[in-house]
């Protein structure tokens, strides 16, 4: 199950994943991201994982089918920060954090008890120079 919460003040979408990603929610997630990118010029994502999520590949496959053309994905270049809150972040996110994404977006991993720090981190403006502990 996946819960989706949009925070327009902080310009981020919060995904709370319980056990499995739901491919049928991809269009809702993409619409929320697109809306934030169009309204504010950028957006961030917080993914809070409870347990070790499954169906990630199915969800990514659905994402490629959810949009009929490449122009629908241009808003993804407006992704500014991506926080993963989990005690088991997974191999993919460990690699991304270690080697970077090659994009302007920053990815950061947080432990479950650091969910509030993750929210603060995605809300930070570029000009703010406060430190968030590395995990």
PDB file of N, CA, C and O in Angstrom, residues 48-95:
ATOM      1  N   UNK A  48       8.868   7.487   2.505  1.00  0.00           N
ATOM      2  CA  UNK A  48       8.988   6.849   3.814  1.00  0.00           C
ATOM      3  C   UNK A  48       8.613   5.387   3.635  1.00  0.00           C
ATOM      4  O   UNK A  48       7.482   5.064   3.281  1.00  0.00           O
ATOM      5  N   UNK A  49       9.577   4.520   3.861  1.00  0.00           N
ATOM      6  CA  UNK A  49       9.371   3.084   3.652  1.00  0.00           C
ATOM      7  C   UNK A  49       9.196   2.368   4.986  1.00  0.00           C
ATOM      8  O   UNK A  49      10.020   2.505   5.872  1.00  0.00           O
ATOM      9  N   UNK A  50       8.138   1.608   5.084  1.00  0.00           N
ATOM     10  CA  UNK A  50       7.902   0.766   6.253  1.00  0.00           C
ATOM     11  C   UNK A  50       8.170  -0.670   5.820  1.00  0.00           C
ATOM     12  O   UNK A  50       7.441  -1.224   5.000  1.00  0.00           O
ATOM     13  N   UNK A  51       9.237  -1.253   6.324  1.00  0.00           N
ATOM     14  CA  UNK A  51       9.644  -2.577   5.873  1.00  0.00           C
ATOM     15  C   UNK A  51      10.438  -2.462   4.588  1.00  0.00           C
ATOM     16  O   UNK A  51      10.918  -1.397   4.221  1.00  0.00           O
ATOM     17  N   UNK A  52      10.560  -3.559   3.898  1.00  0.00           N
ATOM     18  CA  UNK A  52      11.294  -3.592   2.636  1.00  0.00           C
ATOM     19  C   UNK A  52      10.271  -3.657   1.500  1.00  0.00           C
ATOM     20  O   UNK A  52       9.657  -4.693   1.268  1.00  0.00           O
ATOM     21  N   UNK A  53      10.055  -2.528   0.786  1.00  0.00           N
ATOM     22  CA  UNK A  53       9.022  -2.498  -0.245  1.00  0.00           C
ATOM     23  C   UNK A  53       9.303  -3.462  -1.383  1.00  0.00           C
ATOM     24  O   UNK A  53      10.445  -3.729  -1.742  1.00  0.00           O
ATOM     25  N   UNK A  54       8.218  -3.965  -1.956  1.00  0.00           N
ATOM     26  CA  UNK A  54       8.306  -4.826  -3.134  1.00  0.00           C
ATOM     27  C   UNK A  54       7.583  -4.139  -4.282  1.00  0.00           C
ATOM     28  O   UNK A  54       6.958  -3.101  -4.110  1.00  0.00           O
ATOM     29  N   UNK A  55       7.680  -4.682  -5.447  1.00  0.00           N
ATOM     30  CA  UNK A  55       7.006  -4.199  -6.662  1.00  0.00           C
ATOM     31  C   UNK A  55       7.583  -2.907  -7.227  1.00  0.00           C
ATOM     32  O   UNK A  55       6.924  -2.224  -7.982  1.00  0.00           O
ATOM     33  N   UNK A  56       8.823  -2.557  -6.856  1.00  0.00           N
ATOM     34  CA  UNK A  56       9.412  -1.345  -7.404  1.00  0.00           C
ATOM     35  C   UNK A  56       9.528  -1.433  -8.918  1.00  0.00           C
ATOM     36  O   UNK A  56       9.198  -0.487  -9.627  1.00  0.00           O
ATOM     37  N   UNK A  57       9.966  -2.567  -9.436  1.00  0.00           N
ATOM     38  CA  UNK A  57      10.105  -2.692 -10.890  1.00  0.00           C
ATOM     39  C   UNK A  57       8.756  -2.599 -11.586  1.00  0.00           C
ATOM     40  O   UNK A  57       8.639  -2.004 -12.658  1.00  0.00           O
ATOM     41  N   UNK A  58       7.722  -3.173 -10.997  1.00  0.00           N
ATOM     42  CA  UNK A  58       6.381  -3.073 -11.581  1.00  0.00           C
ATOM     43  C   UNK A  58       5.926  -1.620 -11.607  1.00  0.00           C
ATOM     44  O   UNK A  58       5.325  -1.161 -12.575  1.00  0.00           O
ATOM     45  N   UNK A  59       6.243  -0.873 -10.539  1.00  0.00           N
ATOM     46  CA  UNK A  59       5.843   0.526 -10.493  1.00  0.00           C
ATOM     47  C   UNK A  59       6.602   1.342 -11.531  1.00  0.00           C
ATOM     48  O   UNK A  59       6.030   2.183 -12.207  1.00  0.00           O
ATOM     49  N   UNK A  60       7.893   1.077 -11.683  1.00  0.00           N
ATOM     50  CA  UNK A  60       8.677   1.787 -12.706  1.00  0.00           C
ATOM     51  C   UNK A  60       8.170   1.458 -14.104  1.00  0.00           C
ATOM     52  O   UNK A  60       8.122   2.326 -14.972  1.00  0.00           O
ATOM     53  N   UNK A  61       7.792   0.200 -14.317  1.00  0.00           N
ATOM     54  CA  UNK A  61       7.218  -0.189 -15.608  1.00  0.00           C
ATOM     55  C   UNK A  61       5.915   0.540 -15.873  1.00  0.00           C
ATOM     56  O   UNK A  61       5.654   0.999 -16.984  1.00  0.00           O
ATOM     57  N   UNK A  62       5.090   0.694 -14.847  1.00  0.00           N
ATOM     58  CA  UNK A  62       3.833   1.426 -14.982  1.00  0.00           C
ATOM     59  C   UNK A  62       4.086   2.898 -15.275  1.00  0.00           C
ATOM     60  O   UNK A  62       3.331   3.530 -16.005  1.00  0.00           O
ATOM     61  N   UNK A  63       5.146   3.431 -14.707  1.00  0.00           N
ATOM     62  CA  UNK A  63       5.469   4.836 -14.939  1.00  0.00           C
ATOM     63  C   UNK A  63       5.775   5.073 -16.410  1.00  0.00           C
ATOM     64  O   UNK A  63       5.369   6.080 -16.976  1.00  0.00           O
ATOM     65  N   UNK A  64       6.454   4.128 -17.033  1.00  0.00           N
ATOM     66  CA  UNK A  64       6.776   4.310 -18.449  1.00  0.00           C
ATOM     67  C   UNK A  64       5.530   4.187 -19.324  1.00  0.00           C
ATOM     68  O   UNK A  64       5.464   4.782 -20.390  1.00  0.00           O
ATOM     69  N   UNK A  65       4.525   3.446 -18.858  1.00  0.00           N
ATOM     70  CA  UNK A  65       3.283   3.304 -19.624  1.00  0.00           C
ATOM     71  C   UNK A  65       2.274   4.392 -19.295  1.00  0.00           C
ATOM     72  O   UNK A  65       1.354   4.630 -20.063  1.00  0.00           O
ATOM     73  N   UNK A  66       2.421   5.044 -18.137  1.00  0.00           N
ATOM     74  CA  UNK A  66       1.447   6.034 -17.677  1.00  0.00           C
ATOM     75  C   UNK A  66       1.424   7.268 -18.572  1.00  0.00           C
ATOM     76  O   UNK A  66       0.461   8.001 -18.595  1.00  0.00           O
ATOM     77  N   UNK A  67       2.500   7.494 -19.273  1.00  0.00           N
ATOM     78  CA  UNK A  67       2.597   8.661 -20.139  1.00  0.00           C
ATOM     79  C   UNK A  67       2.865   8.206 -21.561  1.00  0.00           C
ATOM     80  O   UNK A  67       3.707   7.370 -21.795  1.00  0.00           O
ATOM     81  N   UNK A  68       2.126   8.770 -22.494  1.00  0.00           N
ATOM     82  CA  UNK A  68       2.268   8.355 -23.877  1.00  0.00           C
ATOM     83  C   UNK A  68       3.418   9.007 -24.609  1.00  0.00           C
ATOM     84  O   UNK A  68       3.794   8.564 -25.679  1.00  0.00           O
ATOM     85  N   UNK A  69       3.986  10.074 -24.056  1.00  0.00           N
ATOM     86  CA  UNK A  69       5.054  10.757 -24.782  1.00  0.00           C
ATOM     87  C   UNK A  69       6.112  11.279 -23.826  1.00  0.00           C
ATOM     88  O   UNK A  69       5.871  11.465 -22.645  1.00  0.00           O
ATOM     89  N   UNK A  70       7.297  11.543 -24.375  1.00  0.00           N
ATOM     90  CA  UNK A  70       8.416  12.024 -23.571  1.00  0.00           C
ATOM     91  C   UNK A  70       8.148  13.385 -22.957  1.00  0.00           C
ATOM     92  O   UNK A  70       8.612  13.689 -21.878  1.00  0.00           O
ATOM     93  N   UNK A  71       7.389  14.232 -23.648  1.00  0.00           N
ATOM     94  CA  UNK A  71       7.161  15.581 -23.133  1.00  0.00           C
ATOM     95  C   UNK A  71       6.499  15.558 -21.766  1.00  0.00           C
ATOM     96  O   UNK A  71       6.676  16.458 -20.980  1.00  0.00           O
ATOM     97  N   UNK A  72       5.769  14.514 -21.462  1.00  0.00           N
ATOM     98  CA  UNK A  72       5.116  14.404 -20.166  1.00  0.00           C
ATOM     99  C   UNK A  72       6.109  14.203 -19.031  1.00  0.00           C
ATOM    100  O   UNK A  72       5.751  14.380 -17.877  1.00  0.00           O
ATOM    101  N   UNK A  73       7.324  13.825 -19.346  1.00  0.00           N
ATOM    102  CA  UNK A  73       8.325  13.576 -18.311  1.00  0.00           C
ATOM    103  C   UNK A  73       9.289  14.733 -18.114  1.00  0.00           C
ATOM    104  O   UNK A  73      10.152  14.664 -17.256  1.00  0.00           O
ATOM    105  N   UNK A  74       9.164  15.791 -18.867  1.00  0.00           N
ATOM    106  CA  UNK A  74      10.096  16.910 -18.725  1.00  0.00           C
ATOM    107  C   UNK A  74      10.065  17.509 -17.334  1.00  0.00           C
ATOM    108  O   UNK A  74      11.070  18.018 -16.850  1.00  0.00           O
ATOM    109  N   UNK A  75       8.935  17.443 -16.672  1.00  0.00           N
ATOM    110  CA  UNK A  75       8.823  17.995 -15.325  1.00  0.00           C
ATOM    111  C   UNK A  75       9.748  17.281 -14.342  1.00  0.00           C
ATOM    112  O   UNK A  75      10.112  17.848 -13.310  1.00  0.00           O
ATOM    113  N   UNK A  76      10.158  16.049 -14.635  1.00  0.00           N
ATOM    114  CA  UNK A  76      11.050  15.313 -13.725  1.00  0.00           C
ATOM    115  C   UNK A  76      12.410  15.984 -13.586  1.00  0.00           C
ATOM    116  O   UNK A  76      13.100  15.790 -12.589  1.00  0.00           O
ATOM    117  N   UNK A  77      12.782  16.787 -14.576  1.00  0.00           N
ATOM    118  CA  UNK A  77      14.049  17.520 -14.470  1.00  0.00           C
ATOM    119  C   UNK A  77      13.976  18.604 -13.397  1.00  0.00           C
ATOM    120  O   UNK A  77      14.991  19.167 -13.014  1.00  0.00           O
ATOM    121  N   UNK A  78      12.794  18.890 -12.905  1.00  0.00           N
ATOM    122  CA  UNK A  78      12.602  19.886 -11.845  1.00  0.00           C
ATOM    123  C   UNK A  78      12.708  19.277 -10.447  1.00  0.00           C
ATOM    124  O   UNK A  78      12.529  19.967  -9.453  1.00  0.00           O
ATOM    125  N   UNK A  79      13.004  17.972 -10.367  1.00  0.00           N
ATOM    126  CA  UNK A  79      13.183  17.320  -9.074  1.00  0.00           C
ATOM    127  C   UNK A  79      14.418  17.902  -8.400  1.00  0.00           C
ATOM    128  O   UNK A  79      15.503  17.895  -8.969  1.00  0.00           O
ATOM    129  N   UNK A  80      14.239  18.438  -7.204  1.00  0.00           N
ATOM    130  CA  UNK A  80      15.341  19.096  -6.517  1.00  0.00           C
ATOM    131  C   UNK A  80      15.968  18.196  -5.470  1.00  0.00           C
ATOM    132  O   UNK A  80      17.177  18.033  -5.428  1.00  0.00           O
ATOM    133  N   UNK A  81      15.155  17.597  -4.593  1.00  0.00           N
ATOM    134  CA  UNK A  81      15.681  16.726  -3.552  1.00  0.00           C
ATOM    135  C   UNK A  81      14.790  15.500  -3.404  1.00  0.00           C
ATOM    136  O   UNK A  81      13.574  15.596  -3.530  1.00  0.00           O
ATOM    137  N   UNK A  82      15.430  14.371  -3.120  1.00  0.00           N
ATOM    138  CA  UNK A  82      14.717  13.109  -2.929  1.00  0.00           C
ATOM    139  C   UNK A  82      15.240  12.484  -1.642  1.00  0.00           C
ATOM    140  O   UNK A  82      16.402  12.105  -1.563  1.00  0.00           O
ATOM    141  N   UNK A  83      14.385  12.408  -0.646  1.00  0.00           N
ATOM    142  CA  UNK A  83      14.765  11.828   0.648  1.00  0.00           C
ATOM    143  C   UNK A  83      14.125  10.451   0.776  1.00  0.00           C
ATOM    144  O   UNK A  83      12.940  10.290   0.527  1.00  0.00           O
ATOM    145  N   UNK A  84      14.923   9.471   1.155  1.00  0.00           N
ATOM    146  CA  UNK A  84      14.424   8.129   1.426  1.00  0.00           C
ATOM    147  C   UNK A  84      14.549   7.901   2.923  1.00  0.00           C
ATOM    148  O   UNK A  84      15.635   7.979   3.482  1.00  0.00           O
ATOM    149  N   UNK A  85      13.417   7.654   3.570  1.00  0.00           N
ATOM    150  CA  UNK A  85      13.379   7.409   5.005  1.00  0.00           C
ATOM    151  C   UNK A  85      13.113   5.926   5.198  1.00  0.00           C
ATOM    152  O   UNK A  85      12.031   5.440   4.877  1.00  0.00           O
ATOM    153  N   UNK A  86      14.122   5.215   5.664  1.00  0.00           N
ATOM    154  CA  UNK A  86      13.996   3.771   5.795  1.00  0.00           C
ATOM    155  C   UNK A  86      15.151   3.224   6.612  1.00  0.00           C
ATOM    156  O   UNK A  86      16.255   3.752   6.560  1.00  0.00           O
ATOM    157  N   UNK A  87      14.883   2.166   7.329  1.00  0.00           N
ATOM    158  CA  UNK A  87      15.977   1.472   7.995  1.00  0.00           C
ATOM    159  C   UNK A  87      16.610   0.451   7.059  1.00  0.00           C
ATOM    160  O   UNK A  87      17.654  -0.101   7.352  1.00  0.00           O
ATOM    161  N   UNK A  88      15.973   0.199   5.897  1.00  0.00           N
ATOM    162  CA  UNK A  88      16.512  -0.679   4.854  1.00  0.00           C
ATOM    163  C   UNK A  88      16.373   0.032   3.512  1.00  0.00           C
ATOM    164  O   UNK A  88      15.438  -0.224   2.762  1.00  0.00           O
ATOM    165  N   UNK A  89      17.291   0.953   3.196  1.00  0.00           N
ATOM    166  CA  UNK A  89      17.106   1.788   2.002  1.00  0.00           C
ATOM    167  C   UNK A  89      17.225   1.057   0.669  1.00  0.00           C
ATOM    168  O   UNK A  89      16.774   1.554  -0.343  1.00  0.00           O
ATOM    169  N   UNK A  90      17.811  -0.096   0.646  1.00  0.00           N
ATOM    170  CA  UNK A  90      17.906  -0.824  -0.611  1.00  0.00           C
ATOM    171  C   UNK A  90      19.162  -0.489  -1.393  1.00  0.00           C
ATOM    172  O   UNK A  90      19.740   0.592  -1.264  1.00  0.00           O
ATOM    173  N   UNK A  91      19.556  -1.416  -2.199  1.00  0.00           N
ATOM    174  CA  UNK A  91      20.786  -1.313  -2.977  1.00  0.00           C
ATOM    175  C   UNK A  91      20.766  -0.132  -3.948  1.00  0.00           C
ATOM    176  O   UNK A  91      21.731   0.616  -4.064  1.00  0.00           O
ATOM    177  N   UNK A  92      19.650   0.078  -4.644  1.00  0.00           N
ATOM    178  CA  UNK A  92      19.549   1.138  -5.640  1.00  0.00           C
ATOM    179  C   UNK A  92      19.834   2.507  -5.023  1.00  0.00           C
ATOM    180  O   UNK A  92      20.610   3.296  -5.551  1.00  0.00           O
ATOM    181  N   UNK A  93      19.237   2.777  -3.876  1.00  0.00           N
ATOM    182  CA  UNK A  93      19.416   4.083  -3.262  1.00  0.00           C
ATOM    183  C   UNK A  93      20.780   4.234  -2.615  1.00  0.00           C
ATOM    184  O   UNK A  93      21.310   5.327  -2.539  1.00  0.00           O
ATOM    185  N   UNK A  94      21.370   3.144  -2.149  1.00  0.00           N
ATOM    186  CA  UNK A  94      22.735   3.228  -1.624  1.00  0.00           C
ATOM    187  C   UNK A  94      23.705   3.594  -2.746  1.00  0.00           C
ATOM    188  O   UNK A  94      24.593   4.412  -2.564  1.00  0.00           O
ATOM    189  N   UNK A  95      23.510   2.997  -3.915  1.00  0.00           N
ATOM    190  CA  UNK A  95      24.362   3.337  -5.059  1.00  0.00           C
ATOM    191  C   UNK A  95      24.180   4.790  -5.472  1.00  0.00           C
ATOM    192  O   UNK A  95      25.152   5.496  -5.734  1.00  0.00           O
TER     193      UNK A  95
END
